[in-house]
């Protein structure tokens, strides 16, 4: 077996190979697929990948094939428990539907944001806004 | 390549044939020459006895060949634009996509598969004893070979690897030396004389389609039907079928030639993009060594450019394998130093330059390269299968999984080990306590817990898995500039490790006479700060040494202790200042300077813990002596109380004489018998008062412990106590500081010296009874 018992206390992806994983990327995408290969930078080769879009209790999968992810773009990844996956309460819908839902959600969000800003401006308050992403 | 072959023929063959074969070889090998870029200087010795004169002749012939080759490519025979000439050659009727259709696929694979070669009588005849594939293996395997190559072979060949290391840098080494040709090759050559070349081959002319004598007709028809395009067909992921196909026919009894034969029919038309090619170059060359020279038969055996579906598949395979080949190879060396990494990059880049003009290679060049590539690939496939097959067998329970997951084990065991090796290397450190403090501590605690549990259970001591990272010694790299002999000056090659020296910064001490007093003071303060910092580092070092002491073996412990001791002495000197003369007392100035600085006081507190009693007493005495001044200075910082603990610890160890002296110093009554005028200010300071109490408490303890107390014999003590008592009574209660703690035996102390009434007063004033205010 490929047991890494000579490296206790370390983190390694070797044990995760050939297992189904969920990978969260820095751009917000969620990928689900089988982890086939890794390297020292945690670059990943994900096989039979699905890009899963979640909106509320619904989700939609876009089949993507093989993904090669550069390690620095990974936020986190974790093995999917296949049993628990079956017991999930989320509802799967078609890709078109989920994209619609996503759009709707985005609209709602931008509307509330605009409203907030307007209200604050009326009252002479300044909302702290994020000029830059990520670090600040 | 040429030499021994022709040498061979010289014997049994007639002169006419010899010439013919020679010219054939010329034509065939010219491309190869260019592919390799090597001059014909490599004289290959055959395995059989070859007289020297034959070699010489071979060399001469090779020289002649070179000229011929050059003629062909660059001379009058050369045609610039072969592409145009090839335009009309491809079979337009055939749709490239059709080739990828499955029905063709199966057929072609079965045709191409080695079985056909094995049945080939010519081959069977040629090879007296089919050498096992793995044994001759790739003695001169280049380092570019992935883990798959060595999967079956193991480490013995690492030494060979070292020998033929491509990392030795120069381009020349990239081109491998051609070792002796195997018998197989020669025999094959003899059987596979390609047809004579009537004219100098025009680059761009239709590829030589003549087949060697022994080629089974199947090959011919198949190949004839294929389109000789060099275009890259759409790669198709048909990994699985190839896997399965290859496992069967690939047996150990294949000669390189057979493999080459197989390789022939595929990938011929595959036009490699630069990126892939540049990495493949060493591979191909590596293959070349094994096969010895490229015999004309090789060329002959690739009649026509084949744009086959197999090509596509193999291309894909190759590409998919490429990524895997490269890194594992580089990581194969046990300690993958950054230098090598750089080197690798250099090699690759140099190869890219080298490769840049492959686009204008004679098509047969490319074919040659491709077929070598294919050979390499097929070899790797073979080995890879062996390796991974082993992996599969070891996981009997996973057999089902493996069945269900056809894509499993894409990452071979070897590759996994490679990645973990890199991870291990990253953990190497010269000073683990510095680099990975939390990990070390965590594991120490874990082990302690386990050890405690073990002791409870009284069982056998379990070997707990511990991450054993080799501790690399810190290497000092001093850059020595390269200098050529006989030249003036040195070359400076700047890198990240030794950056170019831009400024010659030299420290000059100014010896101005008109340095103002303020400047002096400032410098003095700066010096003091430096001293404090240095001493702090010493404290940290001692702490590390103490930790190390526990970790290190018994033998090394005295050394560690010594180090610790010397550091402590240094500390003391730093703190207290150096003695001008051995007999003189050290002046307090230095110490006082330190103590005026907040950090200095904290430092003193730390150092006091480490000092011996005598040294510590010295320090505390100095403190007490200068306490009024220090108190004044400390009014803003109020850091003095940090000294309370170490001081009280020390005081409680003090003998009576020292104690008396301390009290004397504290009260300022060293010179006169009366307490100094500064004494009340001490009482108004928290630290001062606490110290005072501590001293008195210790005195009381000493007094009450021994029957004939030393303390009492010395008048000074009694006098002092009387004096301080008087002072205490004088001092208004409000101005008294609130001590950090009040020792309980003070009441008892005072009871020896004062009457009942006074005692009551003292008790209430000083809150000696311990009742809250």
XYZ file of N, CA and C in Angstrom, chain B residues 640-738:
297
model
N 10.856 47.996 37.494
C 11.681 47.379 38.538
C 11.034 46.164 39.199
N 9.746 46.204 39.446
C 9.143 45.036 40.106
C 9.415 43.709 39.393
N 9.786 43.745 38.130
C 10.087 42.471 37.459
C 11.296 41.801 38.090
N 12.059 42.596 38.789
C 13.247 42.020 39.422
C 12.932 41.350 40.750
N 11.724 41.579 41.214
C 11.400 41.083 42.554
C 11.638 39.593 42.688
N 11.110 38.857 41.755
C 11.181 37.410 41.910
C 12.602 36.887 41.945
N 13.407 37.223 40.925
C 14.769 36.695 40.985
C 15.532 37.198 42.212
N 15.262 38.433 42.578
C 15.975 38.946 43.749
C 15.574 38.204 45.010
N 14.310 37.995 45.164
C 13.883 37.303 46.384
C 14.405 35.873 46.403
N 14.434 35.254 45.240
C 14.990 33.898 45.170
C 16.442 33.890 45.621
N 17.142 34.900 45.177
C 18.541 34.984 45.534
C 18.709 35.266 47.023
N 17.957 36.246 47.463
C 18.106 36.661 48.862
C 17.852 35.496 49.795
N 16.910 34.689 49.449
C 16.599 33.549 50.302
C 17.702 32.517 50.357
N 18.651 32.660 49.454
C 19.783 31.747 49.461
C 20.989 32.350 50.183
N 20.885 33.634 50.455
C 22.075 34.333 50.936
C 22.456 33.930 52.361
N 23.762 33.825 52.570
C 24.215 33.635 53.961
C 24.139 34.963 54.725
N 24.365 34.886 55.975
C 24.118 36.054 56.821
C 25.028 37.232 56.500
N 26.275 36.953 56.229
C 27.200 38.055 55.956
C 26.780 38.814 54.724
N 26.485 38.064 53.712
C 26.057 38.718 52.474
C 24.768 39.476 52.681
N 23.937 38.883 53.462
C 22.648 39.518 53.721
C 22.816 40.853 54.428
N 23.693 40.810 55.387
C 23.937 42.045 56.121
C 24.472 43.123 55.187
N 25.398 42.686 54.380
C 25.968 43.650 53.448
C 24.891 44.205 52.529
N 24.030 43.340 52.117
C 22.961 43.762 51.222
C 22.074 44.809 51.901
N 21.741 44.522 53.113
C 20.893 45.474 53.825
C 21.607 46.803 53.997
N 22.867 46.661 54.253
C 23.679 47.852 54.393
C 23.634 48.697 53.130
N 23.849 48.022 52.026
C 23.848 48.714 50.744
C 22.481 49.324 50.473
N 21.505 48.561 50.796
C 20.149 49.014 50.498
C 19.798 50.273 51.287
N 20.158 50.251 52.530
C 19.814 51.401 53.353
C 20.745 52.573 53.113
N 21.766 52.274 52.403
C 22.689 53.351 52.103
C 23.595 53.682 53.286
N 23.665 52.765 54.183
C 24.464 53.007 55.375
C 25.817 52.311 55.300
N 26.319 52.218 54.093
C 27.629 51.574 53.949
C 28.726 52.401 54.606
N 28.662 53.697 54.334
C 29.728 54.551 54.858
C 29.460 54.884 56.316
N 28.313 55.433 56.520
C 27.968 55.795 57.909
C 27.140 54.674 58.516
N 26.966 54.738 59.735
C 26.174 53.696 60.388
C 24.680 53.993 60.273
N 24.386 55.150 59.851
C 22.978 55.521 59.731
C 22.499 55.332 58.315
N 21.266 55.055 58.194
C 20.716 54.937 56.832
C 20.870 56.247 56.070
N 21.107 56.119 54.817
C 21.295 57.296 54.003
C 20.000 58.082 53.866
N 20.191 59.270 53.335
C 19.032 60.147 53.163
C 18.098 59.629 52.087
N 18.649 58.797 51.278
C 17.853 58.277 50.165
C 16.935 57.152 50.598
N 17.192 56.668 51.764
C 16.482 55.455 52.172
C 14.961 55.589 52.138
N 14.435 56.680 52.620
C 12.969 56.787 52.575
C 12.417 56.651 51.156
N 13.164 57.131 50.174
C 12.665 57.041 48.794
C 12.521 55.585 48.371
N 13.405 54.776 48.935
C 13.309 53.346 48.620
C 12.038 52.772 49.212
N 11.758 53.240 50.392
C 10.559 52.721 51.035
C 9.312 53.134 50.281
N 9.440 54.222 49.564
C 8.278 54.699 48.804
C 8.127 53.979 47.468
N 9.120 53.167 47.160
C 9.061 52.446 45.884
C 8.641 51.012 46.139
N 7.821 50.551 45.272
C 7.271 49.201 45.414
C 8.364 48.155 45.504
N 9.217 48.222 44.529
C 10.269 47.225 44.477
C 11.190 47.359 45.681
N 11.525 48.592 45.955
C 12.435 48.844 47.057
C 11.902 48.279 48.359
N 10.650 48.600 48.596
C 10.049 48.146 49.847
C 9.962 46.634 49.899
N 9.598 46.056 48.764
C 9.476 44.592 48.717
C 10.826 43.941 48.975
N 11.821 44.490 48.325
C 13.160 43.932 48.524
C 13.578 44.029 49.986
N 13.258 45.151 50.511
C 13.555 45.417 51.907
C 12.894 44.384 52.807
N 11.657 44.180 52.566
C 10.940 43.198 53.355
C 11.523 41.805 53.197
N 11.887 41.515 51.975
C 12.431 40.183 51.694
C 13.726 39.974 52.478
N 14.499 41.030 52.488
C 15.767 40.921 53.213
C 15.517 40.701 54.700
N 14.634 41.475 55.206
C 14.325 41.341 56.636
C 13.780 39.960 56.946
N 12.971 39.508 56.061
C 12.369 38.197 56.260
C 13.427 37.105 56.290
N 14.346 37.226 55.363
C 15.412 36.232 55.323
C 16.247 36.276 56.597
N 16.469 37.505 57.017
C 17.221 37.676 58.256
C 16.540 36.988 59.418
N 15.275 37.210 59.490
C 14.501 36.590 60.561
C 14.584 35.078 60.498
N 14.524 34.589 59.325
C 14.601 33.141 59.132
C 15.944 32.608 59.612
N 16.968 33.317 59.188
C 18.303 32.892 59.608
C 18.439 32.950 61.131
N 17.896 34.016 61.640
C 18.010 34.226 63.080
C 17.334 33.114 63.845
N 16.170 32.814 63.427
C 15.395 31.835 64.186
C 15.827 30.402 63.916
N 16.527 30.224 62.850
C 16.874 28.831 62.528
C 18.045 28.323 63.353
N 19.103 29.126 63.416
C 20.265 28.622 64.143
C 20.255 29.118 65.589
N 20.689 28.304 66.416
C 20.707 28.662 67.845
C 21.663 29.821 68.095
N 22.900 29.569 67.779
C 23.877 30.639 67.911
C 24.049 31.258 66.556
N 23.176 32.174 66.283
C 23.097 32.677 64.920
C 24.291 33.567 64.597
N 24.805 33.323 63.463
C 25.886 34.166 62.961
C 25.419 35.597 62.867
N 24.207 35.688 62.469
C 23.640 37.000 62.214
C 23.710 37.889 63.448
N 23.378 37.272 64.546
C 23.342 38.058 65.772
C 24.724 38.411 66.257
N 25.670 37.539 65.878
C 27.016 37.820 66.344
C 27.549 39.088 65.725
N 27.125 39.303 64.513
C 27.554 40.517 63.832
C 26.661 41.664 64.286
N 27.283 42.653 64.854
C 26.493 43.779 65.354
C 25.752 44.511 64.262
N 26.336 44.502 63.186
C 25.814 45.320 62.100
C 24.341 45.041 61.858
N 24.025 43.805 61.874
C 22.663 43.445 61.557
C 21.703 44.093 62.553
N 22.038 43.901 63.798
C 21.162 44.429 64.836
C 21.028 45.940 64.727
N 22.168 46.534 64.524
C 22.147 47.989 64.368
C 21.279 48.406 63.201
N 21.462 47.724 62.124
C 20.711 48.062 60.926
C 19.218 47.941 61.172
N 18.881 46.864 61.793
C 17.452 46.653 62.004
C 16.881 47.750 62.890
N 17.650 48.081 63.891
C 17.194 49.191 64.746
C 16.997 50.444 63.922
N 17.985 50.690 63.095
C 17.936 51.918 62.310
C 16.727 51.929 61.388
N 16.527 50.830 60.728
C 15.411 50.825 59.768
C 14.067 50.904 60.473
N 14.051 50.318 61.625
C 12.791 50.393 62.370
C 12.445 51.829 62.691
N 13.486 52.524 63.107
C 13.280 53.939 63.396
C 12.769 54.668 62.167
N 13.390 54.346 61.055
C 12.995 54.998 59.817
C 11.553 54.702 59.479
N 11.251 53.436 59.638
C 9.882 53.030 59.327
C 8.867 53.794 60.159
N 9.227 53.990 61.383
C 8.298 54.712 62.252
C 8.172 56.155 61.814
N 9.273 56.644 61.320
C 9.262 58.053 60.920
C 8.435 58.275 59.671
N 8.578 57.354 58.778
C 7.931 57.566 57.473
C 6.422 57.586 57.636
N 5.773 58.583 57.031
C 4.304 58.608 57.118
C 3.703 57.425 56.367
N 2.629 56.975 56.867
C 2.021 55.774 56.300
C 1.591 55.956 54.842
N 1.121 57.138 54.611
C 0.584 57.391 53.266
C 1.646 57.261 52.199
N 2.847 57.642 52.550
C 3.885 57.639 51.518
C 4.518 56.271 51.326
N 4.168 55.383 52.184
C 4.728 54.042 52.036
C 4.170 53.364 50.785
N 5.028 52.710 50.122
C 4.576 52.009 48.914
C 3.816 50.753 49.293
N 3.097 50.262 48.341
C 2.399 49.012 48.568
C 3.291 47.889 48.054
